[in-house]
Short mmCIF file of N, CA and C and ligand atoms in Angstrom, two decimals:
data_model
loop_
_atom_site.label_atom_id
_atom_site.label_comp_id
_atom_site.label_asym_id
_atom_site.label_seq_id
_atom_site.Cartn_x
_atom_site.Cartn_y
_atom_site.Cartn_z
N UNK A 909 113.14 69.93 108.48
CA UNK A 909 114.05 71.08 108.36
C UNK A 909 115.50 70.61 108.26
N UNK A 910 116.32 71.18 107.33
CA UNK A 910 117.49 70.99 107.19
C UNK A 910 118.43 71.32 108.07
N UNK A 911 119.70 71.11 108.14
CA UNK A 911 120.72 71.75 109.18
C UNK A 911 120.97 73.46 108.58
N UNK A 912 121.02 73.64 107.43
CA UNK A 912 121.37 74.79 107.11
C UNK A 912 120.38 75.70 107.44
N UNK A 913 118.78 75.37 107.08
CA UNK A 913 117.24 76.26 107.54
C UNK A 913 117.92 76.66 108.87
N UNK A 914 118.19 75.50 109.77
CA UNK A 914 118.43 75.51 111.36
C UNK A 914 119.48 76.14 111.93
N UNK A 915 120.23 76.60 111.03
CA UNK A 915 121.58 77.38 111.51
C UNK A 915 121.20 79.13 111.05
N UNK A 916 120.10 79.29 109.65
CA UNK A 916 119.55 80.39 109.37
C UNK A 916 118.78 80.96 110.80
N UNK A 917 117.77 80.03 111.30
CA UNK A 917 117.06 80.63 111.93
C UNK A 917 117.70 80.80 113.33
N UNK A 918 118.79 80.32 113.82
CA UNK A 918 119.43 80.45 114.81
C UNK A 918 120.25 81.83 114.93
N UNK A 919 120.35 82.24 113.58
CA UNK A 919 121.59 83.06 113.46
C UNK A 919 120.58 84.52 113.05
N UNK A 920 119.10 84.20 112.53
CA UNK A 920 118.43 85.41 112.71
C UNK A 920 117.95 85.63 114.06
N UNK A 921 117.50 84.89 115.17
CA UNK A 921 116.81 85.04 116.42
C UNK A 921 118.53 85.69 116.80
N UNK A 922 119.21 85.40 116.67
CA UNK A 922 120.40 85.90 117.64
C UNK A 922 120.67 87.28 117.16
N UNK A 923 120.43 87.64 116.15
CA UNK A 923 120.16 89.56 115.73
C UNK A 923 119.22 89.63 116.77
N UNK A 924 117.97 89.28 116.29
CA UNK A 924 117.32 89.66 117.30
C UNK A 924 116.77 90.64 118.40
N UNK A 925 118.16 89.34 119.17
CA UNK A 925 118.13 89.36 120.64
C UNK A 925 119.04 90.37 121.41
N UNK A 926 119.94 90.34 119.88
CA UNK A 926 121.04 91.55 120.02
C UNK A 926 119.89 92.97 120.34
N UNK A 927 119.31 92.98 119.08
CA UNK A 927 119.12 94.48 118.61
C UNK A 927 118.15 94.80 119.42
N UNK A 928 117.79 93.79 119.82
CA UNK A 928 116.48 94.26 121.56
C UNK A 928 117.11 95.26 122.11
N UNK A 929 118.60 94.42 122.83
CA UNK A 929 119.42 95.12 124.39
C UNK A 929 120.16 96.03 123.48
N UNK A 930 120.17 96.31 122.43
CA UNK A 930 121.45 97.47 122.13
C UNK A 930 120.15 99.08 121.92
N UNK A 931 118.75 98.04 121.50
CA UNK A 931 117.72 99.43 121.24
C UNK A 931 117.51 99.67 122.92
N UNK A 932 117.06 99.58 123.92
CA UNK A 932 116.95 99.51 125.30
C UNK A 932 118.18 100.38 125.75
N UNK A 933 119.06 100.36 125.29
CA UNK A 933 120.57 101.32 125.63
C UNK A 933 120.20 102.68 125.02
N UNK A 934 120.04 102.57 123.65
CA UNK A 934 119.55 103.91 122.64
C UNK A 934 118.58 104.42 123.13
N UNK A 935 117.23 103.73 124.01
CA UNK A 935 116.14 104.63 124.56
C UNK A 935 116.55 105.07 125.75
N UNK A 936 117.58 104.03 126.98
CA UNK A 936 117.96 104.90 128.20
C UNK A 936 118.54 106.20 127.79
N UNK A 937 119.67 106.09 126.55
CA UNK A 937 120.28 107.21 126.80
C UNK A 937 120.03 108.06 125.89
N UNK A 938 118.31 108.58 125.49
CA UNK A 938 117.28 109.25 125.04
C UNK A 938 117.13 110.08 126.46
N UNK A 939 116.48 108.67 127.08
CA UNK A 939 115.75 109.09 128.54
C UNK A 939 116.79 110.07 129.43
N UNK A 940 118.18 109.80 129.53
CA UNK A 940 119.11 110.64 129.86
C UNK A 940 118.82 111.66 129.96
N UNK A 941 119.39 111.96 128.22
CA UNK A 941 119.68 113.25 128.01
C UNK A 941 118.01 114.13 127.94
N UNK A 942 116.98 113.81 127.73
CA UNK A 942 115.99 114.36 127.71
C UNK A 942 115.66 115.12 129.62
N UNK A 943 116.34 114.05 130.41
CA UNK A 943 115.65 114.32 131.82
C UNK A 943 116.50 114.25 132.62
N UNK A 944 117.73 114.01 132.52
CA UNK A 944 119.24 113.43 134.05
C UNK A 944 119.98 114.51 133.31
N UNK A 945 120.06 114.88 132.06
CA UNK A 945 121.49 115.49 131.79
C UNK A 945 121.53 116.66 132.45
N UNK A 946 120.36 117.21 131.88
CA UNK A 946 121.07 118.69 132.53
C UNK A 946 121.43 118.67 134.08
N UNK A 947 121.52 118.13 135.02
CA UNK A 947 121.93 117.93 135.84
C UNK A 947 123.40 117.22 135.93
N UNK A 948 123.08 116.21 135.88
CA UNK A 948 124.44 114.76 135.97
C UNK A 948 125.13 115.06 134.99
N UNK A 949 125.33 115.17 133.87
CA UNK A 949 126.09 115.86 133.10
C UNK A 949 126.34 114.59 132.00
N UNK A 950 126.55 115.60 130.68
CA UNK A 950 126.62 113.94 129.12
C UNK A 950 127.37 113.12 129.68
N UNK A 951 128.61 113.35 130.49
CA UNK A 951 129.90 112.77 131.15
C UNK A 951 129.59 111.77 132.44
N UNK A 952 127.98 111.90 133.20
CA UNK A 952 127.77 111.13 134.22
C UNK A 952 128.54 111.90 135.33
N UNK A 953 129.37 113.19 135.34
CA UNK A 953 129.92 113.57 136.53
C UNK A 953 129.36 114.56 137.30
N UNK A 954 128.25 114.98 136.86
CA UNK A 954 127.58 115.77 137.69
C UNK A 954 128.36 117.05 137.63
N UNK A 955 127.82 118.07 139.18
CA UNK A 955 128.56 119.31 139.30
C UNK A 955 129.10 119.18 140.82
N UNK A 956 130.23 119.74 140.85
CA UNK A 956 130.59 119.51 142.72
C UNK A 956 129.84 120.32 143.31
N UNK A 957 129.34 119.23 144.48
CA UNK A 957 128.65 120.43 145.66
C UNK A 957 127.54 120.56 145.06
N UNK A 958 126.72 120.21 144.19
CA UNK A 958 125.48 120.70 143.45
C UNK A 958 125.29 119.05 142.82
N UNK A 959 125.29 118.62 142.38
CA UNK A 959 124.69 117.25 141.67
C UNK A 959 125.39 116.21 141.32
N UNK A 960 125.16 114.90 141.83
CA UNK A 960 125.72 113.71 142.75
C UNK A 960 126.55 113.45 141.15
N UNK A 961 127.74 112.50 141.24
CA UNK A 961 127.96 112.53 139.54
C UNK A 961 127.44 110.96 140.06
N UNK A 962 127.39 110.44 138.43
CA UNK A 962 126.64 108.85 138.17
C UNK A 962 127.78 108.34 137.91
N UNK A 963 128.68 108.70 137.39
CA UNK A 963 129.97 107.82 137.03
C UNK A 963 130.45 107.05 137.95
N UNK A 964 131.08 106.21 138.36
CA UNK A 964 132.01 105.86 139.21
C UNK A 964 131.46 106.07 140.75
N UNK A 965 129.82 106.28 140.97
CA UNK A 965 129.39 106.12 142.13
C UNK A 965 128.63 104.80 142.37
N UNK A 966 129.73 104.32 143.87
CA UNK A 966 129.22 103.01 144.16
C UNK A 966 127.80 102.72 144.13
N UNK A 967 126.91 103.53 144.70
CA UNK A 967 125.55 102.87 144.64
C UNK A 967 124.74 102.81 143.29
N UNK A 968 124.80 103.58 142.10
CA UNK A 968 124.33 103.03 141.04
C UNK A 968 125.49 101.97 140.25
N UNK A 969 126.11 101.31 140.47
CA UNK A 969 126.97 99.86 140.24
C UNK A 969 126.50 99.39 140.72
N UNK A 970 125.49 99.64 142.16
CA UNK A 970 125.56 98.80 143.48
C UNK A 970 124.22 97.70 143.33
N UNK A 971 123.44 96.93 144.26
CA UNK A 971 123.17 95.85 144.51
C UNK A 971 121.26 96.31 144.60
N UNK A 972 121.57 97.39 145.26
CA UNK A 972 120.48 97.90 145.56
C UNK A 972 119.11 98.82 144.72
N UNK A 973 118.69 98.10 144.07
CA UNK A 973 117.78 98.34 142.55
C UNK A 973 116.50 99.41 143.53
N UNK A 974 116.41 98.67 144.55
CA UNK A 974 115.24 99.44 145.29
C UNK A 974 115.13 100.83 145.26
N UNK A 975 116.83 100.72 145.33
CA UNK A 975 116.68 102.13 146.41
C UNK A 975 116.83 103.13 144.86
N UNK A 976 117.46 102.80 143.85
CA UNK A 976 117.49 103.38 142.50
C UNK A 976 116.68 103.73 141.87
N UNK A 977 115.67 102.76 142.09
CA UNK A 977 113.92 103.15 141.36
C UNK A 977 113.40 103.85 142.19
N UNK A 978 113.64 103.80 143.70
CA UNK A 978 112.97 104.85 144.41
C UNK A 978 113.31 106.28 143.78
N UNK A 979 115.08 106.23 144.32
CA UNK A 979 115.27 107.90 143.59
C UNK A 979 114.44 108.41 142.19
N UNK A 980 114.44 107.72 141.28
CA UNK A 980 114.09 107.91 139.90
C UNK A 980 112.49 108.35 139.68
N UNK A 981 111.71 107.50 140.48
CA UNK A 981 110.40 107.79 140.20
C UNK A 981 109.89 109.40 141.66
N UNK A 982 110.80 109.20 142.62
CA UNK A 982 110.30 109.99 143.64
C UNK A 982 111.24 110.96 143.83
N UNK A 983 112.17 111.22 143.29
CA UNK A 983 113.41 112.36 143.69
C UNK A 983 113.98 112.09 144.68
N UNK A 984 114.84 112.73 145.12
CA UNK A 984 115.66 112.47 145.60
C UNK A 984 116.45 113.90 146.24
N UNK A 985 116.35 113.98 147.63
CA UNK A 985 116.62 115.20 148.43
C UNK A 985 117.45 115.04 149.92
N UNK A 986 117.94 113.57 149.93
CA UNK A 986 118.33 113.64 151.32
C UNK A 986 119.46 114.16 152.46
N UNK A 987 120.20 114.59 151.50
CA UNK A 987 121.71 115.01 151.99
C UNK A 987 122.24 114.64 152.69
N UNK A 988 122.72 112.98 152.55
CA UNK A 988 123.65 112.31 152.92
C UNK A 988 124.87 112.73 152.11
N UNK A 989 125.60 111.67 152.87
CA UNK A 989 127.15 111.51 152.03
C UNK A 989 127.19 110.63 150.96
N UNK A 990 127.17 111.19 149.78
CA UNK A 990 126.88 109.98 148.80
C UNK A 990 128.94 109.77 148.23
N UNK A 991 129.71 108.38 148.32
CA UNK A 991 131.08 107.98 148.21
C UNK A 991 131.81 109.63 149.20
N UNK A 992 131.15 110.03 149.95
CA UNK A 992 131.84 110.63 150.82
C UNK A 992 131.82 112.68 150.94
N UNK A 993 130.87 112.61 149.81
CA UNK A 993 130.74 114.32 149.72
C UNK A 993 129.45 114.41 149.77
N UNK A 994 128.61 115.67 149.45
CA UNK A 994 127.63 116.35 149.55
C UNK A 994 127.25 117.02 148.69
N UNK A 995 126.07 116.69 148.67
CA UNK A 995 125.11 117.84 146.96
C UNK A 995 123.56 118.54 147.47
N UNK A 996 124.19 119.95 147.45
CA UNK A 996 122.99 120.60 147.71
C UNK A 996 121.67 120.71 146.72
N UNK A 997 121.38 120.08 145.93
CA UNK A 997 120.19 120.98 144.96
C UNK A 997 119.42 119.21 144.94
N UNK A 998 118.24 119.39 144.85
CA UNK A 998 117.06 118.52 144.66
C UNK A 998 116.71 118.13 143.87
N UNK A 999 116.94 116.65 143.37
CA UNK A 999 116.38 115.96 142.21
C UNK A 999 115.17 115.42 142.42
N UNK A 1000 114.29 116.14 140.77
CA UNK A 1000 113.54 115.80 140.92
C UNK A 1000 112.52 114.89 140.77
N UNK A 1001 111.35 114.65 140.69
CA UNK A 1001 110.67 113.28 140.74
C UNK A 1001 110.36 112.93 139.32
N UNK A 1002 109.86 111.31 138.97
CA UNK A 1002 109.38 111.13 137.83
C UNK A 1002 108.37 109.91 137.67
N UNK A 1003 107.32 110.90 137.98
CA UNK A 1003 106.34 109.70 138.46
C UNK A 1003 105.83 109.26 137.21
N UNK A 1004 105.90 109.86 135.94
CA UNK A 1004 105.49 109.29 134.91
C UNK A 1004 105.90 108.07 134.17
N UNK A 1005 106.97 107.98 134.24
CA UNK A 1005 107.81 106.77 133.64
C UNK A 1005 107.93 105.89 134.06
N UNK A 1006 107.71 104.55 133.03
CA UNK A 1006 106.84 103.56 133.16
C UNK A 1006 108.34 102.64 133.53
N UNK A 1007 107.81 101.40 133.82
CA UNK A 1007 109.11 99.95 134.60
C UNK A 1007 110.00 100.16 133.47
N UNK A 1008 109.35 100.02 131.90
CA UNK A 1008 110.38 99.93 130.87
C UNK A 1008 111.45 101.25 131.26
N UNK A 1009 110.62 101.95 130.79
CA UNK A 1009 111.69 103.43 130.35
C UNK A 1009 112.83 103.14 132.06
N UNK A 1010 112.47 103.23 133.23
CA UNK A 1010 113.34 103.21 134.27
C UNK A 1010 114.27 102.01 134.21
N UNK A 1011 114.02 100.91 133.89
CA UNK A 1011 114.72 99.54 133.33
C UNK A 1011 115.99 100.21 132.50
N UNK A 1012 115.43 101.20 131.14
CA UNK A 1012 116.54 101.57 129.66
C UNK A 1012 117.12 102.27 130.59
N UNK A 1013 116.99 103.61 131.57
CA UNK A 1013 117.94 104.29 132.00
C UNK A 1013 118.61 104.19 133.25
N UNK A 1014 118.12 102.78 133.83
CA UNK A 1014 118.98 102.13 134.67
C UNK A 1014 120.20 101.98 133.85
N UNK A 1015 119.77 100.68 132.95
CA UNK A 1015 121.02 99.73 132.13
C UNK A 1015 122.19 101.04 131.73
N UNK A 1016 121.28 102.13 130.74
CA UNK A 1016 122.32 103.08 130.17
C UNK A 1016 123.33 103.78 131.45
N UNK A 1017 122.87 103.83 132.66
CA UNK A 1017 123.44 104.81 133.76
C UNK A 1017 124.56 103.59 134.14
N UNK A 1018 124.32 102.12 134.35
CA UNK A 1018 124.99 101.11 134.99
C UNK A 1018 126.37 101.06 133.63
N UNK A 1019 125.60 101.22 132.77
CA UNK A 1019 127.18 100.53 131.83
C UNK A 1019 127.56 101.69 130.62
N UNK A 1020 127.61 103.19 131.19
CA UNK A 1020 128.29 104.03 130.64
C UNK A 1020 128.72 104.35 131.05
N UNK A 1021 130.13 105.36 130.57
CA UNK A 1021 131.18 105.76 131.21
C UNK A 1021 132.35 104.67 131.91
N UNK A 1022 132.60 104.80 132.85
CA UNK A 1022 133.72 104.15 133.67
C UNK A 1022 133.10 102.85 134.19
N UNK A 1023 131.08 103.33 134.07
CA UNK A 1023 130.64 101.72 134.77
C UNK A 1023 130.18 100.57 133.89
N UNK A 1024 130.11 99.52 135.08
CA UNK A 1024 130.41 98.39 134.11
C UNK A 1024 129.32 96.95 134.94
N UNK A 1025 128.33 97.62 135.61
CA UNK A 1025 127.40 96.85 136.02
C UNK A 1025 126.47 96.28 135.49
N UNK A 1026 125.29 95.45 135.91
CA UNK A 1026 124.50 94.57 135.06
C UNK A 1026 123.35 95.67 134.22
N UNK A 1027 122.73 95.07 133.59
CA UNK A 1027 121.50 96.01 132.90
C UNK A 1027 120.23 95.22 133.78
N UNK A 1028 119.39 95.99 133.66
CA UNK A 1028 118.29 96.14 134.51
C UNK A 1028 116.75 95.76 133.70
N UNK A 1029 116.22 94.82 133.93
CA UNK A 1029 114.77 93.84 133.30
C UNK A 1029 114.00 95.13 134.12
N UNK A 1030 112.66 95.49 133.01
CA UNK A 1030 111.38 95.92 133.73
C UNK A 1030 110.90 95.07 134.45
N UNK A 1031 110.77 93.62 134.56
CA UNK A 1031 110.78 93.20 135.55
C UNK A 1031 111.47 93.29 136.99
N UNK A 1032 112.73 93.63 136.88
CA UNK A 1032 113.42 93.97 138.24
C UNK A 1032 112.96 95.32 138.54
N UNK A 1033 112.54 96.38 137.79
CA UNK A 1033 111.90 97.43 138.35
C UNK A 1033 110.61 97.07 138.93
N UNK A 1034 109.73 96.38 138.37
CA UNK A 1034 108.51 96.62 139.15
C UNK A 1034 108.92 95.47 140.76
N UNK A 1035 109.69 94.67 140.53
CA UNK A 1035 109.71 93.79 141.75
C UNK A 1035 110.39 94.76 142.68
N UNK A 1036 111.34 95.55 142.33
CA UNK A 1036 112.05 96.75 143.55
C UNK A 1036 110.81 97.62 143.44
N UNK A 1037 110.15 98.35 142.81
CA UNK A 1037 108.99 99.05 143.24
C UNK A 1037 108.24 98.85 143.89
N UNK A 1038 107.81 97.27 143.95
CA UNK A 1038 106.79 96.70 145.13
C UNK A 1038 107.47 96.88 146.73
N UNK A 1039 108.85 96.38 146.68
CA UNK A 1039 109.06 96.37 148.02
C UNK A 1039 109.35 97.80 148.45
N UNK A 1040 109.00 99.19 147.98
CA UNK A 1040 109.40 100.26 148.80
C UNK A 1040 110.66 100.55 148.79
C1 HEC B 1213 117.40 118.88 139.11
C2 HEC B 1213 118.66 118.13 138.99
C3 HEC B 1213 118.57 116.63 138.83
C4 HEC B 1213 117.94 115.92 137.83
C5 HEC B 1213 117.13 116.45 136.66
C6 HEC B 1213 118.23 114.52 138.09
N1 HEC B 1213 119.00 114.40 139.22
FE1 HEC B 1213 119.69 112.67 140.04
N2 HEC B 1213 120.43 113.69 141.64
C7 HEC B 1213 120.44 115.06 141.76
C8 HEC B 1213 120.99 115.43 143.06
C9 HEC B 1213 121.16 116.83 143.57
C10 HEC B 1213 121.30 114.22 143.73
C11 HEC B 1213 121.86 114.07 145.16
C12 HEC B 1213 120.79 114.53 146.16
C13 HEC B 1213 121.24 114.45 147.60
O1 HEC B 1213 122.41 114.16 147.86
O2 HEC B 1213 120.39 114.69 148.49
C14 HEC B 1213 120.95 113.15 142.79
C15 HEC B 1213 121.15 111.80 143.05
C16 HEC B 1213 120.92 110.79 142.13
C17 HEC B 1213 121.23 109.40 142.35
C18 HEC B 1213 121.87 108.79 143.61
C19 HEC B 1213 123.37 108.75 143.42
C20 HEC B 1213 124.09 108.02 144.55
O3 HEC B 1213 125.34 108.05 144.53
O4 HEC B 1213 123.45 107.41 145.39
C21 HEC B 1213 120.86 108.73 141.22
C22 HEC B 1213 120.96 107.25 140.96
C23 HEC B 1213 120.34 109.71 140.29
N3 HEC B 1213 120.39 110.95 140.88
C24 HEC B 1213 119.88 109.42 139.03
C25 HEC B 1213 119.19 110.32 138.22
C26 HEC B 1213 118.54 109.96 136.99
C27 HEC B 1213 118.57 108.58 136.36
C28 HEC B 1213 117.93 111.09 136.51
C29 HEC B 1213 117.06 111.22 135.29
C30 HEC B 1213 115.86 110.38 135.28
C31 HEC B 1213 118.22 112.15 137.45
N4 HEC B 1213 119.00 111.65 138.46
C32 HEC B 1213 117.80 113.49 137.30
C33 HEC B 1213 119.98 115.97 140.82
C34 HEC B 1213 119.24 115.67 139.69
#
């Protein structure tokens, strides 16, 4: 193989690899708007007093994948203080959706809007799913 073959095929695998993580963004924020929006809002800010916003809230930036796939597949009702306020209405569960799809609308929730956190492997979903 030549240097030039070798710079072709370098420079097609790197589309690729692109158009993997940019399609994975286009299906989270399918998955969104099909199932989070009407709630959280196109904007990620939710409603006050009624539904947590996603924008600019520390714990989906945050560290804790566990506790993210929990909400997502099981809802989410606890009425804590989420960055310091309160949301009355009950999100609900989604037991259907598979490591991928929760993986795309992790990544899309982590790095839209104002956030700017990592994107999320179906692998890191099913390993936070195992531990509870
Ligand atoms: C029926 C409305 C509703 C829908 C639909 C909904 N949510 Fe929620 N979500 C809420 C409410 C309400 C809370 C806060 C509940 C509480 O404080 O007890 C919340 C909380 C969250 C949190 C925790 C935020 C934090 O700061 O810790 C995440 C993450 C989240 N939702 C993501 C999603 C995603 C992703 C989807 C779509 C798969 C979704 N939600 C669909 C109403 C909804």
């Amino acid at each position: 193989m030549n240097y030039r073959r070798i710079l072709i095929l370098c420079f097609l695998m790197g589309g690729f690899a692109i158009n993997a993580a940019a399609q994975d963004l286009v299906k989270g924020k399918q998955l969104y708007e099909t199932r989070c929006l009407v709630c959280h809002q196109a904007d990620g800010g939710g409603v006050p007093n009624m539904n947590a916003p996603l924008d600019g809230a520390s714990n989906v930036v945050g560290t804790d994948i566990a506790r993210l796939v929990r909400i997502i597949k099981k809802g989410y009702s606890e009425r804590v203080a989420l960055d310091g306020f309160y949301y009355g209405n009950a999100m609900t569960a989604n037991p259907d959706l598979k490591d991928v799809d929760i993986a795309n609308i992790l990544s899309y929730i982590r790095t839209s809007w104002t956030n700017k956190a990592s994107t999320i492997t179906a692998a890191q979903v099913k390993a936070a799913g195992s531990k509870k």
